[in-house]
Amino acid sequence: MARAPERDRDAAWQRIYATVDSIPRGRVGTYGQVAVEAGLPRRARMVGRALRELPPAMGLPWFRVLSAGGRIALEGAAARRQAALLRKEGVRVSGSGRVDLAVFGWSPEE
DNA sequence: GCGCTGACTCCCC
DNA sequence: AGGGGAGCCAGCG
């Protein structure tokens, strides 16, 4: 069997999930960062898609993933929900939904 | 198979 | 602070 394209795609999704799962409590990462870590440079949108389709039952810390610059990507009630989850674990979220990456940003090496 | 959409990001004005 | 354009590419009609 040479290779199964479907398998590769699933593998990519698996890496995305694994990367998100590796973001430690009290820290945050960005879509672009997760994409790079998952071996999918420039594919931040895929990460967003993967998270959107994410079954809540998987229990992944999706709320620790933000847009570039530390902004919450969601809006309205969903954004408030995410901010609440982050604050609950000690991450400071401004009223406008911004997180200081210099303070709470995650470095894969740590 | 083509075209639009989008939990994104970077760059320029 | 806000707006436009381009690159990326999986999913869906």
PDB file of N, CA and C in Angstrom, chain A residues 19-106:
ATOM      1  N   THR A  19      -1.125  18.974  19.538  1.00  0.00           N
ATOM      2  CA  THR A  19      -0.455  20.237  19.844  1.00  0.00           C
ATOM      3  C   THR A  19      -1.298  21.075  20.792  1.00  0.00           C
ATOM      4  N   VAL A  20      -2.591  21.172  20.477  1.00  0.00           N
ATOM      5  CA  VAL A  20      -3.487  21.950  21.335  1.00  0.00           C
ATOM      6  C   VAL A  20      -3.484  21.351  22.734  1.00  0.00           C
ATOM      7  N   ASP A  21      -3.487  20.045  22.773  1.00  0.00           N
ATOM      8  CA  ASP A  21      -3.526  19.355  24.055  1.00  0.00           C
ATOM      9  C   ASP A  21      -2.255  19.580  24.868  1.00  0.00           C
ATOM     10  N   SER A  22      -1.183  19.966  24.170  1.00  0.00           N
ATOM     11  CA  SER A  22       0.088  20.153  24.875  1.00  0.00           C
ATOM     12  C   SER A  22       0.279  21.552  25.430  1.00  0.00           C
ATOM     13  N   ILE A  23      -0.682  22.440  25.157  1.00  0.00           N
ATOM     14  CA  ILE A  23      -0.563  23.797  25.711  1.00  0.00           C
ATOM     15  C   ILE A  23      -0.871  23.698  27.208  1.00  0.00           C
ATOM     16  N   PRO A  24       0.097  24.060  28.023  1.00  0.00           N
ATOM     17  CA  PRO A  24      -0.086  23.944  29.475  1.00  0.00           C
ATOM     18  C   PRO A  24      -1.142  24.878  30.046  1.00  0.00           C
ATOM     19  N   ARG A  25      -1.662  24.511  31.168  1.00  0.00           N
ATOM     20  CA  ARG A  25      -2.670  25.276  31.873  1.00  0.00           C
ATOM     21  C   ARG A  25      -2.112  26.655  32.169  1.00  0.00           C
ATOM     22  N   GLY A  26      -2.938  27.678  32.007  1.00  0.00           N
ATOM     23  CA  GLY A  26      -2.491  29.024  32.314  1.00  0.00           C
ATOM     24  C   GLY A  26      -1.656  29.661  31.210  1.00  0.00           C
ATOM     25  N   ARG A  27      -1.559  28.974  30.067  1.00  0.00           N
ATOM     26  CA  ARG A  27      -0.804  29.529  28.944  1.00  0.00           C
ATOM     27  C   ARG A  27      -1.696  29.530  27.722  1.00  0.00           C
ATOM     28  N   VAL A  28      -1.312  30.301  26.706  1.00  0.00           N
ATOM     29  CA  VAL A  28      -2.106  30.345  25.485  1.00  0.00           C
ATOM     30  C   VAL A  28      -1.216  30.267  24.251  1.00  0.00           C
ATOM     31  N   GLY A  29      -1.767  29.754  23.173  1.00  0.00           N
ATOM     32  CA  GLY A  29      -1.027  29.668  21.922  1.00  0.00           C
ATOM     33  C   GLY A  29      -1.885  30.330  20.845  1.00  0.00           C
ATOM     34  N   THR A  30      -1.352  30.453  19.640  1.00  0.00           N
ATOM     35  CA  THR A  30      -2.137  31.063  18.571  1.00  0.00           C
ATOM     36  C   THR A  30      -2.385  30.025  17.479  1.00  0.00           C
ATOM     37  N   TYR A  31      -3.362  30.307  16.618  1.00  0.00           N
ATOM     38  CA  TYR A  31      -3.691  29.374  15.538  1.00  0.00           C
ATOM     39  C   TYR A  31      -2.441  29.116  14.692  1.00  0.00           C
ATOM     40  N   GLY A  32      -1.768  30.207  14.349  1.00  0.00           N
ATOM     41  CA  GLY A  32      -0.587  30.064  13.508  1.00  0.00           C
ATOM     42  C   GLY A  32       0.490  29.235  14.182  1.00  0.00           C
ATOM     43  N   GLN A  33       0.656  29.465  15.457  1.00  0.00           N
ATOM     44  CA  GLN A  33       1.660  28.742  16.218  1.00  0.00           C
ATOM     45  C   GLN A  33       1.332  27.249  16.262  1.00  0.00           C
ATOM     46  N   VAL A  34       0.090  26.941  16.527  1.00  0.00           N
ATOM     47  CA  VAL A  34      -0.329  25.534  16.576  1.00  0.00           C
ATOM     48  C   VAL A  34      -0.106  24.887  15.218  1.00  0.00           C
ATOM     49  N   ALA A  35      -0.420  25.636  14.166  1.00  0.00           N
ATOM     50  CA  ALA A  35      -0.248  25.103  12.809  1.00  0.00           C
ATOM     51  C   ALA A  35       1.213  24.732  12.577  1.00  0.00           C
ATOM     52  N   VAL A  36       2.110  25.635  12.926  1.00  0.00           N
ATOM     53  CA  VAL A  36       3.542  25.382  12.738  1.00  0.00           C
ATOM     54  C   VAL A  36       3.979  24.174  13.555  1.00  0.00           C
ATOM     55  N   GLU A  37       3.581  24.128  14.802  1.00  0.00           N
ATOM     56  CA  GLU A  37       3.960  23.027  15.682  1.00  0.00           C
ATOM     57  C   GLU A  37       3.430  21.695  15.174  1.00  0.00           C
ATOM     58  N   ALA A  38       2.297  21.754  14.499  1.00  0.00           N
ATOM     59  CA  ALA A  38       1.686  20.529  13.987  1.00  0.00           C
ATOM     60  C   ALA A  38       2.264  20.158  12.628  1.00  0.00           C
ATOM     61  N   GLY A  39       3.245  20.934  12.192  1.00  0.00           N
ATOM     62  CA  GLY A  39       3.867  20.636  10.906  1.00  0.00           C
ATOM     63  C   GLY A  39       3.039  21.109   9.729  1.00  0.00           C
ATOM     64  N   LEU A  40       2.217  22.135   9.959  1.00  0.00           N
ATOM     65  CA  LEU A  40       1.365  22.657   8.895  1.00  0.00           C
ATOM     66  C   LEU A  40       1.527  24.169   8.793  1.00  0.00           C
ATOM     67  N   PRO A  41       2.733  24.616   8.448  1.00  0.00           N
ATOM     68  CA  PRO A  41       2.981  26.056   8.357  1.00  0.00           C
ATOM     69  C   PRO A  41       2.003  26.774   7.425  1.00  0.00           C
ATOM     70  N   ARG A  42       1.595  27.937   7.818  1.00  0.00           N
ATOM     71  CA  ARG A  42       0.656  28.757   7.029  1.00  0.00           C
ATOM     72  C   ARG A  42      -0.729  28.146   6.938  1.00  0.00           C
ATOM     73  N   ARG A  43      -1.015  27.242   7.808  1.00  0.00           N
ATOM     74  CA  ARG A  43      -2.335  26.634   7.744  1.00  0.00           C
ATOM     75  C   ARG A  43      -3.178  26.943   8.970  1.00  0.00           C
ATOM     76  N   ALA A  44      -3.062  28.160   9.468  1.00  0.00           N
ATOM     77  CA  ALA A  44      -3.799  28.552  10.663  1.00  0.00           C
ATOM     78  C   ALA A  44      -5.295  28.296  10.496  1.00  0.00           C
ATOM     79  N   ARG A  45      -5.792  28.479   9.279  1.00  0.00           N
ATOM     80  CA  ARG A  45      -7.230  28.289   9.050  1.00  0.00           C
ATOM     81  C   ARG A  45      -7.641  26.865   9.280  1.00  0.00           C
ATOM     82  N   MET A  46      -6.745  25.951   8.955  1.00  0.00           N
ATOM     83  CA  MET A  46      -7.074  24.539   9.155  1.00  0.00           C
ATOM     84  C   MET A  46      -7.226  24.277  10.635  1.00  0.00           C
ATOM     85  N   VAL A  47      -6.387  24.934  11.411  1.00  0.00           N
ATOM     86  CA  VAL A  47      -6.469  24.753  12.864  1.00  0.00           C
ATOM     87  C   VAL A  47      -7.815  25.264  13.354  1.00  0.00           C
ATOM     88  N   GLY A  48      -8.214  26.407  12.851  1.00  0.00           N
ATOM     89  CA  GLY A  48      -9.498  26.968  13.250  1.00  0.00           C
ATOM     90  C   GLY A  48     -10.622  26.029  12.867  1.00  0.00           C
ATOM     91  N   ARG A  49     -10.518  25.450  11.695  1.00  0.00           N
ATOM     92  CA  ARG A  49     -11.562  24.539  11.232  1.00  0.00           C
ATOM     93  C   ARG A  49     -11.605  23.307  12.135  1.00  0.00           C
ATOM     94  N   ALA A  50     -10.422  22.804  12.429  1.00  0.00           N
ATOM     95  CA  ALA A  50     -10.325  21.598  13.268  1.00  0.00           C
ATOM     96  C   ALA A  50     -10.966  21.851  14.630  1.00  0.00           C
ATOM     97  N   LEU A  51     -10.702  23.032  15.177  1.00  0.00           N
ATOM     98  CA  LEU A  51     -11.250  23.369  16.490  1.00  0.00           C
ATOM     99  C   LEU A  51     -12.756  23.581  16.443  1.00  0.00           C
ATOM    100  N   ARG A  52     -13.211  24.138  15.341  1.00  0.00           N
ATOM    101  CA  ARG A  52     -14.647  24.412  15.216  1.00  0.00           C
ATOM    102  C   ARG A  52     -15.419  23.100  15.176  1.00  0.00           C
ATOM    103  N   GLU A  53     -14.843  22.121  14.499  1.00  0.00           N
ATOM    104  CA  GLU A  53     -15.510  20.829  14.356  1.00  0.00           C
ATOM    105  C   GLU A  53     -15.249  19.925  15.550  1.00  0.00           C
ATOM    106  N   LEU A  54     -14.456  20.447  16.484  1.00  0.00           N
ATOM    107  CA  LEU A  54     -14.064  19.645  17.630  1.00  0.00           C
ATOM    108  C   LEU A  54     -15.214  19.229  18.548  1.00  0.00           C
ATOM    109  N   PRO A  55     -15.340  17.931  18.769  1.00  0.00           N
ATOM    110  CA  PRO A  55     -16.383  17.431  19.657  1.00  0.00           C
ATOM    111  C   PRO A  55     -16.019  17.804  21.092  1.00  0.00           C
ATOM    112  N   PRO A  56     -16.914  18.440  21.818  1.00  0.00           N
ATOM    113  CA  PRO A  56     -16.663  18.870  23.200  1.00  0.00           C
ATOM    114  C   PRO A  56     -16.178  17.699  24.045  1.00  0.00           C
ATOM    115  N   ALA A  57     -16.630  16.530  23.674  1.00  0.00           N
ATOM    116  CA  ALA A  57     -16.275  15.339  24.441  1.00  0.00           C
ATOM    117  C   ALA A  57     -14.784  15.029  24.423  1.00  0.00           C
ATOM    118  N   MET A  58     -14.079  15.606  23.451  1.00  0.00           N
ATOM    119  CA  MET A  58     -12.647  15.331  23.377  1.00  0.00           C
ATOM    120  C   MET A  58     -11.898  15.982  24.522  1.00  0.00           C
ATOM    121  N   GLY A  59     -12.533  16.987  25.114  1.00  0.00           N
ATOM    122  CA  GLY A  59     -11.909  17.624  26.263  1.00  0.00           C
ATOM    123  C   GLY A  59     -10.617  18.348  25.985  1.00  0.00           C
ATOM    124  N   LEU A  60     -10.410  18.789  24.770  1.00  0.00           N
ATOM    125  CA  LEU A  60      -9.195  19.539  24.459  1.00  0.00           C
ATOM    126  C   LEU A  60      -9.333  20.984  24.931  1.00  0.00           C
ATOM    127  N   PRO A  61      -8.224  21.593  25.362  1.00  0.00           N
ATOM    128  CA  PRO A  61      -8.233  22.984  25.821  1.00  0.00           C
ATOM    129  C   PRO A  61      -8.283  23.961  24.661  1.00  0.00           C
ATOM    130  N   TRP A  62      -9.306  23.864  23.842  1.00  0.00           N
ATOM    131  CA  TRP A  62      -9.454  24.734  22.666  1.00  0.00           C
ATOM    132  C   TRP A  62      -9.430  26.208  23.035  1.00  0.00           C
ATOM    133  N   PHE A  63      -9.865  26.518  24.224  1.00  0.00           N
ATOM    134  CA  PHE A  63      -9.932  27.935  24.632  1.00  0.00           C
ATOM    135  C   PHE A  63      -8.552  28.540  24.839  1.00  0.00           C
ATOM    136  N   ARG A  64      -7.510  27.697  24.831  1.00  0.00           N
ATOM    137  CA  ARG A  64      -6.154  28.246  25.011  1.00  0.00           C
ATOM    138  C   ARG A  64      -5.554  28.634  23.668  1.00  0.00           C
ATOM    139  N   VAL A  65      -6.345  28.561  22.606  1.00  0.00           N
ATOM    140  CA  VAL A  65      -5.868  28.939  21.277  1.00  0.00           C
ATOM    141  C   VAL A  65      -6.507  30.261  20.875  1.00  0.00           C
ATOM    142  N   LEU A  66      -5.658  31.254  20.574  1.00  0.00           N
ATOM    143  CA  LEU A  66      -6.148  32.580  20.218  1.00  0.00           C
ATOM    144  C   LEU A  66      -5.659  32.992  18.836  1.00  0.00           C
ATOM    145  N   SER A  67      -6.184  34.128  18.348  1.00  0.00           N
ATOM    146  CA  SER A  67      -5.749  34.642  17.053  1.00  0.00           C
ATOM    147  C   SER A  67      -4.392  35.308  17.256  1.00  0.00           C
ATOM    148  N   ALA A  68      -3.760  35.667  16.149  1.00  0.00           N
ATOM    149  CA  ALA A  68      -2.447  36.318  16.219  1.00  0.00           C
ATOM    150  C   ALA A  68      -2.531  37.548  17.114  1.00  0.00           C
ATOM    151  N   GLY A  69      -1.509  37.777  17.911  1.00  0.00           N
ATOM    152  CA  GLY A  69      -1.499  38.948  18.766  1.00  0.00           C
ATOM    153  C   GLY A  69      -2.223  38.720  20.081  1.00  0.00           C
ATOM    154  N   GLY A  70      -2.730  37.508  20.275  1.00  0.00           N
ATOM    155  CA  GLY A  70      -3.402  37.201  21.531  1.00  0.00           C
ATOM    156  C   GLY A  70      -4.848  37.652  21.620  1.00  0.00           C
ATOM    157  N   ARG A  71      -5.510  37.755  20.469  1.00  0.00           N
ATOM    158  CA  ARG A  71      -6.912  38.179  20.496  1.00  0.00           C
ATOM    159  C   ARG A  71      -7.819  36.957  20.432  1.00  0.00           C
ATOM    160  N   ILE A  72      -8.933  37.034  21.132  1.00  0.00           N
ATOM    161  CA  ILE A  72      -9.905  35.948  21.082  1.00  0.00           C
ATOM    162  C   ILE A  72     -10.587  36.011  19.729  1.00  0.00           C
ATOM    163  N   ALA A  73     -10.641  34.866  19.045  1.00  0.00           N
ATOM    164  CA  ALA A  73     -11.183  34.841  17.692  1.00  0.00           C
ATOM    165  C   ALA A  73     -12.706  34.813  17.641  1.00  0.00           C
ATOM    166  N   LEU A  74     -13.315  34.434  18.728  1.00  0.00           N
ATOM    167  CA  LEU A  74     -14.770  34.321  18.718  1.00  0.00           C
ATOM    168  C   LEU A  74     -15.399  35.653  19.066  1.00  0.00           C
ATOM    169  N   GLU A  75     -16.722  35.703  19.029  1.00  0.00           N
ATOM    170  CA  GLU A  75     -17.406  36.939  19.348  1.00  0.00           C
ATOM    171  C   GLU A  75     -18.631  36.696  20.198  1.00  0.00           C
ATOM    172  N   GLY A  76     -19.083  37.758  20.818  1.00  0.00           N
ATOM    173  CA  GLY A  76     -20.292  37.657  21.604  1.00  0.00           C
ATOM    174  C   GLY A  76     -20.200  36.677  22.759  1.00  0.00           C
ATOM    175  N   ALA A  77     -21.251  35.908  22.936  1.00  0.00           N
ATOM    176  CA  ALA A  77     -21.324  34.975  24.059  1.00  0.00           C
ATOM    177  C   ALA A  77     -20.183  33.968  24.046  1.00  0.00           C
ATOM    178  N   ALA A  78     -19.847  33.486  22.860  1.00  0.00           N
ATOM    179  CA  ALA A  78     -18.775  32.492  22.745  1.00  0.00           C
ATOM    180  C   ALA A  78     -17.460  33.061  23.232  1.00  0.00           C
ATOM    181  N   ALA A  79     -17.200  34.322  22.894  1.00  0.00           N
ATOM    182  CA  ALA A  79     -15.958  34.972  23.302  1.00  0.00           C
ATOM    183  C   ALA A  79     -15.928  35.129  24.817  1.00  0.00           C
ATOM    184  N   ARG A  80     -17.054  35.477  25.378  1.00  0.00           N
ATOM    185  CA  ARG A  80     -17.112  35.665  26.833  1.00  0.00           C
ATOM    186  C   ARG A  80     -16.892  34.346  27.546  1.00  0.00           C
ATOM    187  N   ARG A  81     -17.408  33.288  26.934  1.00  0.00           N
ATOM    188  CA  ARG A  81     -17.256  31.955  27.518  1.00  0.00           C
ATOM    189  C   ARG A  81     -15.763  31.596  27.552  1.00  0.00           C
ATOM    190  N   GLN A  82     -15.099  31.841  26.414  1.00  0.00           N
ATOM    191  CA  GLN A  82     -13.679  31.517  26.317  1.00  0.00           C
ATOM    192  C   GLN A  82     -12.873  32.347  27.319  1.00  0.00           C
ATOM    193  N   ALA A  83     -13.195  33.636  27.412  1.00  0.00           N
ATOM    194  CA  ALA A  83     -12.469  34.517  28.328  1.00  0.00           C
ATOM    195  C   ALA A  83     -12.630  34.016  29.758  1.00  0.00           C
ATOM    196  N   ALA A  84     -13.838  33.569  30.079  1.00  0.00           N
ATOM    197  CA  ALA A  84     -14.108  33.089  31.436  1.00  0.00           C
ATOM    198  C   ALA A  84     -13.267  31.856  31.737  1.00  0.00           C
ATOM    199  N   LEU A  85     -13.185  30.949  30.765  1.00  0.00           N
ATOM    200  CA  LEU A  85     -12.406  29.721  30.949  1.00  0.00           C
ATOM    201  C   LEU A  85     -10.939  30.053  31.174  1.00  0.00           C
ATOM    202  N   LEU A  86     -10.436  31.029  30.424  1.00  0.00           N
ATOM    203  CA  LEU A  86      -9.034  31.416  30.552  1.00  0.00           C
ATOM    204  C   LEU A  86      -8.765  32.064  31.907  1.00  0.00           C
ATOM    205  N   ARG A  87      -9.630  32.988  32.275  1.00  0.00           N
ATOM    206  CA  ARG A  87      -9.430  33.688  33.556  1.00  0.00           C
ATOM    207  C   ARG A  87      -9.475  32.713  34.712  1.00  0.00           C
ATOM    208  N   LYS A  88     -10.304  31.674  34.530  1.00  0.00           N
ATOM    209  CA  LYS A  88     -10.453  30.674  35.595  1.00  0.00           C
ATOM    210  C   LYS A  88      -9.125  29.977  35.893  1.00  0.00           C
ATOM    211  N   GLU A  89      -8.255  29.937  34.880  1.00  0.00           N
ATOM    212  CA  GLU A  89      -6.958  29.297  35.142  1.00  0.00           C
ATOM    213  C   GLU A  89      -5.835  30.312  35.236  1.00  0.00           C
ATOM    214  N   GLY A  90      -6.209  31.539  35.535  1.00  0.00           N
ATOM    215  CA  GLY A  90      -5.194  32.542  35.811  1.00  0.00           C
ATOM    216  C   GLY A  90      -4.712  33.422  34.686  1.00  0.00           C
ATOM    217  N   VAL A  91      -5.281  33.260  33.491  1.00  0.00           N
ATOM    218  CA  VAL A  91      -4.845  34.083  32.362  1.00  0.00           C
ATOM    219  C   VAL A  91      -5.598  35.411  32.396  1.00  0.00           C
ATOM    220  N   ARG A  92      -4.852  36.505  32.296  1.00  0.00           N
ATOM    221  CA  ARG A  92      -5.491  37.814  32.321  1.00  0.00           C
ATOM    222  C   ARG A  92      -6.022  38.174  30.945  1.00  0.00           C
ATOM    223  N   VAL A  93      -7.322  38.395  30.839  1.00  0.00           N
ATOM    224  CA  VAL A  93      -7.948  38.748  29.571  1.00  0.00           C
ATOM    225  C   VAL A  93      -8.544  40.137  29.701  1.00  0.00           C
ATOM    226  N   SER A  94      -8.133  41.042  28.822  1.00  0.00           N
ATOM    227  CA  SER A  94      -8.643  42.414  28.898  1.00  0.00           C
ATOM    228  C   SER A  94     -10.118  42.449  28.524  1.00  0.00           C
ATOM    229  N   GLY A  95     -10.748  43.561  28.814  1.00  0.00           N
ATOM    230  CA  GLY A  95     -12.167  43.699  28.510  1.00  0.00           C
ATOM    231  C   GLY A  95     -12.458  43.513  27.042  1.00  0.00           C
ATOM    232  N   SER A  96     -11.472  43.864  26.207  1.00  0.00           N
ATOM    233  CA  SER A  96     -11.683  43.727  24.760  1.00  0.00           C
ATOM    234  C   SER A  96     -11.239  42.360  24.248  1.00  0.00           C
ATOM    235  N   GLY A  97     -11.020  41.443  25.178  1.00  0.00           N
ATOM    236  CA  GLY A  97     -10.663  40.094  24.763  1.00  0.00           C
ATOM    237  C   GLY A  97      -9.234  39.914  24.285  1.00  0.00           C
ATOM    238  N   ARG A  98      -8.306  40.623  24.931  1.00  0.00           N
ATOM    239  CA  ARG A  98      -6.898  40.483  24.533  1.00  0.00           C
ATOM    240  C   ARG A  98      -6.091  39.865  25.654  1.00  0.00           C
ATOM    241  N   VAL A  99      -5.116  39.045  25.249  1.00  0.00           N
ATOM    242  CA  VAL A  99      -4.224  38.419  26.226  1.00  0.00           C
ATOM    243  C   VAL A  99      -2.804  38.848  25.879  1.00  0.00           C
ATOM    244  N   ASP A 100      -2.012  39.200  26.888  1.00  0.00           N
ATOM    245  CA  ASP A 100      -0.633  39.613  26.653  1.00  0.00           C
ATOM    246  C   ASP A 100       0.227  38.372  26.440  1.00  0.00           C
ATOM    247  N   LEU A 101       0.606  38.152  25.188  1.00  0.00           N
ATOM    248  CA  LEU A 101       1.391  36.962  24.858  1.00  0.00           C
ATOM    249  C   LEU A 101       2.777  36.979  25.499  1.00  0.00           C
ATOM    250  N   ALA A 102       3.265  38.181  25.794  1.00  0.00           N
ATOM    251  CA  ALA A 102       4.594  38.277  26.414  1.00  0.00           C
ATOM    252  C   ALA A 102       4.546  37.676  27.809  1.00  0.00           C
ATOM    253  N   VAL A 103       3.357  37.646  28.381  1.00  0.00           N
ATOM    254  CA  VAL A 103       3.204  37.117  29.738  1.00  0.00           C
ATOM    255  C   VAL A 103       2.649  35.699  29.759  1.00  0.00           C
ATOM    256  N   PHE A 104       1.586  35.479  28.953  1.00  0.00           N
ATOM    257  CA  PHE A 104       0.923  34.174  28.968  1.00  0.00           C
ATOM    258  C   PHE A 104       1.171  33.315  27.736  1.00  0.00           C
ATOM    259  N   GLY A 105       1.958  33.855  26.812  1.00  0.00           N
ATOM    260  CA  GLY A 105       2.238  33.095  25.596  1.00  0.00           C
ATOM    261  C   GLY A 105       2.964  31.797  25.884  1.00  0.00           C
ATOM    262  N   TRP A 106       2.684  30.771  25.092  1.00  0.00           N
ATOM    263  CA  TRP A 106       3.298  29.460  25.303  1.00  0.00           C
ATOM    264  C   TRP A 106       4.442  29.234  24.321  1.00  0.00           C
TER     265      TRP A 106
END
